[in-house]
Amino acid sequence: MKYINEGKINNLLASEARAGFDRLDAILEKAKSLKRLSLQESAVLLSVSEPSYIQKIFAAASFVKDKIYGRRVVLFAPLYISNLCKNSCLYCAFKSDNVSIRRKALTPSEIVSQTELLLKQGQKRILMVCGEAAPEGKTNIDYYVEAVKAIYRAGVGKNKIKRVNINCAPLSVEDFRELKKSGIGTYQLFQETYHQETYLRMHPKGPKSDPDNRLDAIDRAFTAGIDDIGIGVLYGLYDYKFETLGLLSHVEHMEKEFNVGPHTISVPRIEPAEGVELSLNPPYKLSDDEFKKVVAILRLSVPYTGIIMSTRETSQMRDLLLSLGVSQVSAASRTSPGGYSDLDKEDASGQFSLNDHRSLDEIVGTLIKHDYIPSFCAACYRKERTGEVFMNLAKPGTIKGKCSMNALITLKEYLDDFASDRVKELGYKMIERYFKDLEKKDQERLKLFFAHVDSGVRDEYV
Ligand code: SAM
Ligand code: SF4
């Protein structure tokens, strides 16, 4: 694969496994000063197996997470618009030769109604997801743009979706320009595996079978002006240490070529998918302990990047990973097109099974109990704090102040409009607590915003 040097990664993993504890301590000190780690330093951390040192890595990750992000956690919901796909990824229920699932591509009006169901729960940020194939007679880009517009068109009272991120197949520069114009936030694309031979085996057919085209898609998206980009590994396909260094090599490439690292990193683990043999027994299944280690090391290696966790993980694991570095979580998700219509029904056309079945209200309640501020904010995107501008605020940790203010405003909006009585009680108390800690001038500003929210204004931000 282009600019993923397998020989170098293997050599680093072999040589750095012998690093002494002094070296480890020095790396953790560097990470705590919020500096990006080199590939070599990340290789040292990945090689650690001594339990007391793993605990030190966890403590450093919590420290960095708190310094950059404060206590806020961003919430979003995925919206699967279609499960049509012409690829044959060996791990996914949407693969073209899987006859066990019902195929469906939502129409624009169905997308509006699914979005309105999400708005009624209190969601404000959507990750639009689909397989790589458009409905009959449409090109991919036309279908995506139509869908993004439908999501932004939806409304429930004064509540609208504030940000649509998108996880869809690679496009040409020209089509990425179209996508950008439709108003998307982050463009996400996971390389799945950075190991060439595994990549070729896992993607035997269809446009996705070319690994360099997929890797290049990130460069094409940047070239088209999309500067918030999300990358990821699908853990379980190959050795996790190699994959993590592959991903970090990709980060280096992005920084070198575009002066901007990834806006987000996703860390999905393979989950059981209907009719898909490999998903039941992934070749390199990642244990819970390895998974925690990966999240903590990513947090230390790329401190400015958001780490996303989906409902593939259990509620216990998700709550724990928040302290190690995760900054965005999905809530009350469905992975089938149309899946929000009847929440009690089994997902007959879903992509994979989920392990966290709590409602948005329950998740908000748990976050508050653990002293995390649930946030539905999309201010950075609205204020054009994207790409390099965002990175420059995130790197020294200065984004934190803005994030906490915005999180409190959006939390109040959620509590006023959607929360259960129990969550309202917890949430208003949290707001009071955090309000007291603000400087006088910020308290005055926040009071003004809250007065606007009380008078019915929605979607306030700094
Ligand atoms: N079809 C596009 C693609 O493959 O890039 C975008 C959407 S695809 C539905 C989103 C992601 O789901 C994939 O990139 C892959 O990492 C993940 N995925 C696929 N099968 C999975 C499984 N069995 N368990 C967990 N995640 C899975
Ligand atoms: Fe299609 Fe994406 Fe699933 Fe592969 S991962 S089969 S491209 S939906």
Short mmCIF file of N, CA and C in Angstrom, two decimals, residues 354-451:
data_model
loop_
_atom_site.label_atom_id
_atom_site.label_comp_id
_atom_site.label_asym_id
_atom_site.label_seq_id
_atom_site.Cartn_x
_atom_site.Cartn_y
_atom_site.Cartn_z
N LEU A 354 -25.57 -5.05 17.61
CA LEU A 354 -25.10 -4.01 18.52
C LEU A 354 -25.12 -4.52 19.95
N ASN A 355 -24.32 -3.89 20.80
CA ASN A 355 -24.22 -4.38 22.17
C ASN A 355 -24.66 -3.37 23.22
N ASP A 356 -24.96 -2.16 22.80
CA ASP A 356 -25.45 -1.17 23.75
C ASP A 356 -26.84 -0.76 23.28
N HIS A 357 -27.86 -1.21 24.02
CA HIS A 357 -29.23 -0.99 23.55
C HIS A 357 -29.93 0.11 24.36
N ARG A 358 -29.17 0.92 25.07
CA ARG A 358 -29.81 1.95 25.88
C ARG A 358 -30.40 3.07 25.01
N SER A 359 -31.44 3.70 25.53
CA SER A 359 -32.02 4.85 24.80
C SER A 359 -31.08 6.04 24.96
N LEU A 360 -31.32 7.08 24.13
CA LEU A 360 -30.51 8.29 24.25
C LEU A 360 -30.64 8.87 25.67
N ASP A 361 -31.89 8.88 26.17
CA ASP A 361 -32.12 9.43 27.50
C ASP A 361 -31.31 8.68 28.57
N GLU A 362 -31.27 7.35 28.46
CA GLU A 362 -30.48 6.56 29.44
C GLU A 362 -28.99 6.87 29.32
N ILE A 363 -28.52 7.01 28.07
CA ILE A 363 -27.09 7.29 27.88
C ILE A 363 -26.74 8.68 28.43
N VAL A 364 -27.61 9.65 28.16
CA VAL A 364 -27.37 11.00 28.69
C VAL A 364 -27.32 10.93 30.22
N GLY A 365 -28.26 10.19 30.80
CA GLY A 365 -28.30 10.06 32.27
C GLY A 365 -27.02 9.44 32.82
N THR A 366 -26.54 8.38 32.16
CA THR A 366 -25.32 7.71 32.64
C THR A 366 -24.11 8.64 32.51
N LEU A 367 -24.03 9.35 31.39
CA LEU A 367 -22.90 10.27 31.21
C LEU A 367 -22.88 11.28 32.36
N ILE A 368 -24.05 11.84 32.64
CA ILE A 368 -24.11 12.86 33.70
C ILE A 368 -23.69 12.27 35.04
N LYS A 369 -24.18 11.04 35.32
CA LYS A 369 -23.81 10.40 36.59
C LYS A 369 -22.30 10.23 36.71
N HIS A 370 -21.65 9.98 35.56
CA HIS A 370 -20.18 9.83 35.59
C HIS A 370 -19.46 11.17 35.40
N ASP A 371 -20.21 12.24 35.53
CA ASP A 371 -19.67 13.59 35.44
C ASP A 371 -19.12 13.94 34.05
N TYR A 372 -19.69 13.37 33.00
CA TYR A 372 -19.39 13.82 31.63
C TYR A 372 -20.53 14.71 31.16
N ILE A 373 -20.18 15.79 30.44
CA ILE A 373 -21.24 16.69 29.95
C ILE A 373 -21.65 16.22 28.56
N PRO A 374 -22.89 15.70 28.42
CA PRO A 374 -23.33 15.28 27.09
C PRO A 374 -23.45 16.50 26.19
N SER A 375 -22.94 16.41 24.97
CA SER A 375 -22.95 17.58 24.10
C SER A 375 -23.56 17.24 22.75
N PHE A 376 -24.40 18.16 22.25
CA PHE A 376 -24.99 17.99 20.92
C PHE A 376 -24.49 19.11 20.02
N CYS A 377 -23.30 19.56 20.31
CA CYS A 377 -22.79 20.77 19.69
C CYS A 377 -22.25 20.54 18.28
N ALA A 378 -22.42 21.54 17.42
CA ALA A 378 -21.80 21.48 16.08
C ALA A 378 -21.21 22.85 15.76
N ALA A 379 -20.82 23.58 16.83
CA ALA A 379 -20.41 24.97 16.64
C ALA A 379 -19.17 25.13 15.77
N CYS A 380 -18.19 24.25 15.95
CA CYS A 380 -16.94 24.41 15.21
C CYS A 380 -17.20 24.42 13.72
N TYR A 381 -18.05 23.51 13.32
CA TYR A 381 -18.37 23.39 11.91
C TYR A 381 -19.11 24.64 11.42
N ARG A 382 -20.06 25.10 12.24
CA ARG A 382 -20.82 26.30 11.87
C ARG A 382 -19.92 27.54 11.81
N LYS A 383 -18.94 27.61 12.71
CA LYS A 383 -18.08 28.79 12.77
C LYS A 383 -16.83 28.60 11.93
N GLU A 384 -16.88 27.60 11.10
CA GLU A 384 -15.75 27.29 10.21
C GLU A 384 -14.46 27.04 10.96
N ARG A 385 -14.59 26.48 12.16
CA ARG A 385 -13.40 26.01 12.87
C ARG A 385 -13.17 24.57 12.44
N THR A 386 -12.76 24.39 11.20
CA THR A 386 -12.52 23.04 10.69
C THR A 386 -11.06 22.92 10.30
N GLY A 387 -10.65 21.72 9.87
CA GLY A 387 -9.31 21.50 9.34
C GLY A 387 -8.22 22.08 10.22
N GLU A 388 -7.33 22.86 9.58
CA GLU A 388 -6.16 23.39 10.28
C GLU A 388 -6.55 24.34 11.42
N VAL A 389 -7.60 25.14 11.21
CA VAL A 389 -8.03 26.09 12.24
C VAL A 389 -8.41 25.32 13.51
N PHE A 390 -9.19 24.23 13.31
CA PHE A 390 -9.59 23.41 14.45
C PHE A 390 -8.36 22.80 15.13
N MET A 391 -7.45 22.26 14.31
CA MET A 391 -6.26 21.60 14.86
C MET A 391 -5.47 22.57 15.73
N ASN A 392 -5.35 23.83 15.28
CA ASN A 392 -4.57 24.81 16.03
C ASN A 392 -5.21 25.16 17.37
N LEU A 393 -6.53 25.01 17.44
CA LEU A 393 -7.20 25.23 18.74
C LEU A 393 -7.11 23.98 19.61
N ALA A 394 -7.19 22.81 18.94
CA ALA A 394 -7.22 21.55 19.70
C ALA A 394 -5.85 21.21 20.27
N LYS A 395 -4.79 21.48 19.50
CA LYS A 395 -3.46 21.02 19.92
C LYS A 395 -3.07 21.54 21.31
N PRO A 396 -3.19 22.85 21.59
CA PRO A 396 -2.82 23.29 22.94
C PRO A 396 -3.92 23.08 23.97
N GLY A 397 -5.07 22.56 23.57
CA GLY A 397 -6.16 22.34 24.53
C GLY A 397 -7.09 23.54 24.66
N THR A 398 -6.94 24.57 23.79
CA THR A 398 -7.76 25.78 23.97
C THR A 398 -9.19 25.62 23.46
N ILE A 399 -9.47 24.54 22.77
CA ILE A 399 -10.83 24.32 22.29
C ILE A 399 -11.75 23.96 23.47
N LYS A 400 -11.11 23.45 24.55
CA LYS A 400 -11.85 22.92 25.68
C LYS A 400 -12.87 23.92 26.27
N GLY A 401 -12.44 25.20 26.45
CA GLY A 401 -13.32 26.20 27.04
C GLY A 401 -14.58 26.37 26.21
N LYS A 402 -14.40 26.52 24.90
CA LYS A 402 -15.54 26.70 24.00
C LYS A 402 -16.44 25.47 24.06
N CYS A 403 -15.79 24.28 24.04
CA CYS A 403 -16.56 23.03 24.03
C CYS A 403 -17.43 22.93 25.27
N SER A 404 -16.87 23.28 26.43
CA SER A 404 -17.66 23.11 27.66
C SER A 404 -18.85 24.05 27.66
N MET A 405 -18.65 25.31 27.22
CA MET A 405 -19.77 26.27 27.15
C MET A 405 -20.85 25.74 26.21
N ASN A 406 -20.42 25.31 25.02
CA ASN A 406 -21.40 24.83 24.04
C ASN A 406 -22.11 23.57 24.53
N ALA A 407 -21.34 22.71 25.20
CA ALA A 407 -21.94 21.48 25.71
C ALA A 407 -23.05 21.84 26.71
N LEU A 408 -22.80 22.83 27.57
CA LEU A 408 -23.81 23.19 28.57
C LEU A 408 -25.05 23.80 27.90
N ILE A 409 -24.83 24.62 26.86
CA ILE A 409 -25.99 25.20 26.15
C ILE A 409 -26.83 24.10 25.51
N THR A 410 -26.13 23.18 24.79
CA THR A 410 -26.89 22.14 24.08
C THR A 410 -27.51 21.15 25.07
N LEU A 411 -26.85 20.97 26.22
CA LEU A 411 -27.44 20.09 27.23
C LEU A 411 -28.74 20.70 27.75
N LYS A 412 -28.72 22.01 28.00
CA LYS A 412 -29.95 22.66 28.49
C LYS A 412 -31.08 22.51 27.44
N GLU A 413 -30.72 22.70 26.17
CA GLU A 413 -31.74 22.54 25.12
C GLU A 413 -32.34 21.13 25.17
N TYR A 414 -31.44 20.12 25.31
CA TYR A 414 -31.91 18.73 25.35
C TYR A 414 -32.82 18.51 26.56
N LEU A 415 -32.38 19.00 27.72
CA LEU A 415 -33.15 18.78 28.94
C LEU A 415 -34.53 19.44 28.84
N ASP A 416 -34.56 20.68 28.35
CA ASP A 416 -35.83 21.40 28.25
C ASP A 416 -36.81 20.68 27.32
N ASP A 417 -36.28 20.12 26.21
CA ASP A 417 -37.18 19.60 25.17
C ASP A 417 -37.47 18.11 25.25
N PHE A 418 -36.49 17.31 25.70
CA PHE A 418 -36.61 15.86 25.47
C PHE A 418 -36.41 14.96 26.68
N ALA A 419 -35.74 15.43 27.71
CA ALA A 419 -35.30 14.51 28.77
C ALA A 419 -36.44 14.02 29.65
N SER A 420 -36.25 12.84 30.24
CA SER A 420 -37.19 12.32 31.23
C SER A 420 -37.00 13.13 32.52
N ASP A 421 -37.95 13.03 33.45
CA ASP A 421 -37.85 13.81 34.69
C ASP A 421 -36.57 13.50 35.45
N ARG A 422 -36.21 12.20 35.46
CA ARG A 422 -35.01 11.78 36.20
C ARG A 422 -33.75 12.43 35.61
N VAL A 423 -33.67 12.42 34.26
CA VAL A 423 -32.47 12.99 33.61
C VAL A 423 -32.48 14.52 33.72
N LYS A 424 -33.69 15.10 33.66
CA LYS A 424 -33.79 16.57 33.85
C LYS A 424 -33.17 16.96 35.19
N GLU A 425 -33.56 16.23 36.23
CA GLU A 425 -33.08 16.56 37.58
C GLU A 425 -31.55 16.49 37.64
N LEU A 426 -31.02 15.36 37.11
CA LEU A 426 -29.55 15.20 37.13
C LEU A 426 -28.88 16.30 36.30
N GLY A 427 -29.45 16.58 35.13
CA GLY A 427 -28.84 17.49 34.17
C GLY A 427 -28.81 18.94 34.66
N TYR A 428 -29.95 19.41 35.21
CA TYR A 428 -29.96 20.80 35.68
C TYR A 428 -28.96 20.98 36.83
N LYS A 429 -28.85 19.92 37.67
CA LYS A 429 -27.87 20.00 38.77
C LYS A 429 -26.45 20.10 38.20
N MET A 430 -26.19 19.33 37.13
CA MET A 430 -24.86 19.37 36.51
C MET A 430 -24.57 20.77 35.97
N ILE A 431 -25.57 21.35 35.32
CA ILE A 431 -25.37 22.69 34.76
C ILE A 431 -25.01 23.68 35.88
N GLU A 432 -25.76 23.59 36.97
CA GLU A 432 -25.48 24.49 38.12
C GLU A 432 -24.04 24.32 38.61
N ARG A 433 -23.62 23.05 38.71
CA ARG A 433 -22.28 22.74 39.20
C ARG A 433 -21.21 23.34 38.30
N TYR A 434 -21.36 23.14 37.01
CA TYR A 434 -20.34 23.64 36.07
C TYR A 434 -20.40 25.16 35.92
N PHE A 435 -21.60 25.71 36.07
CA PHE A 435 -21.77 27.15 35.98
C PHE A 435 -20.92 27.84 37.06
N LYS A 436 -20.96 27.28 38.27
CA LYS A 436 -20.22 27.88 39.40
C LYS A 436 -18.72 27.94 39.13
N ASP A 437 -18.21 26.95 38.34
CA ASP A 437 -16.76 26.89 38.09
C ASP A 437 -16.29 27.86 37.00
N LEU A 438 -17.24 28.47 36.29
CA LEU A 438 -16.84 29.36 35.18
C LEU A 438 -16.38 30.71 35.70
N GLU A 439 -15.55 31.37 34.88
CA GLU A 439 -15.16 32.74 35.24
C GLU A 439 -16.38 33.64 35.13
N LYS A 440 -16.32 34.78 35.85
CA LYS A 440 -17.47 35.70 35.90
C LYS A 440 -17.98 36.07 34.50
N LYS A 441 -17.03 36.40 33.59
CA LYS A 441 -17.48 36.88 32.27
C LYS A 441 -18.17 35.75 31.47
N ASP A 442 -17.67 34.52 31.66
CA ASP A 442 -18.31 33.39 30.98
C ASP A 442 -19.68 33.09 31.59
N GLN A 443 -19.78 33.28 32.92
CA GLN A 443 -21.08 33.08 33.56
C GLN A 443 -22.10 34.05 32.97
N GLU A 444 -21.67 35.31 32.78
CA GLU A 444 -22.59 36.31 32.23
C GLU A 444 -23.04 35.92 30.82
N ARG A 445 -22.06 35.46 30.02
CA ARG A 445 -22.38 35.05 28.64
C ARG A 445 -23.37 33.89 28.63
N LEU A 446 -23.06 32.91 29.51
CA LEU A 446 -23.90 31.71 29.54
C LEU A 446 -25.33 32.06 29.99
N LYS A 447 -25.43 32.98 30.95
CA LYS A 447 -26.76 33.39 31.43
C LYS A 447 -27.59 33.91 30.27
N LEU A 448 -26.92 34.70 29.41
CA LEU A 448 -27.60 35.29 28.26
C LEU A 448 -28.09 34.19 27.30
N PHE A 449 -27.19 33.23 27.05
CA PHE A 449 -27.57 32.11 26.17
C PHE A 449 -28.75 31.34 26.76
N PHE A 450 -28.67 31.08 28.07
CA PHE A 450 -29.74 30.32 28.72
C PHE A 450 -31.07 31.08 28.63
N ALA A 451 -30.99 32.41 28.74
CA ALA A 451 -32.23 33.20 28.64
C ALA A 451 -32.82 33.03 27.23
#
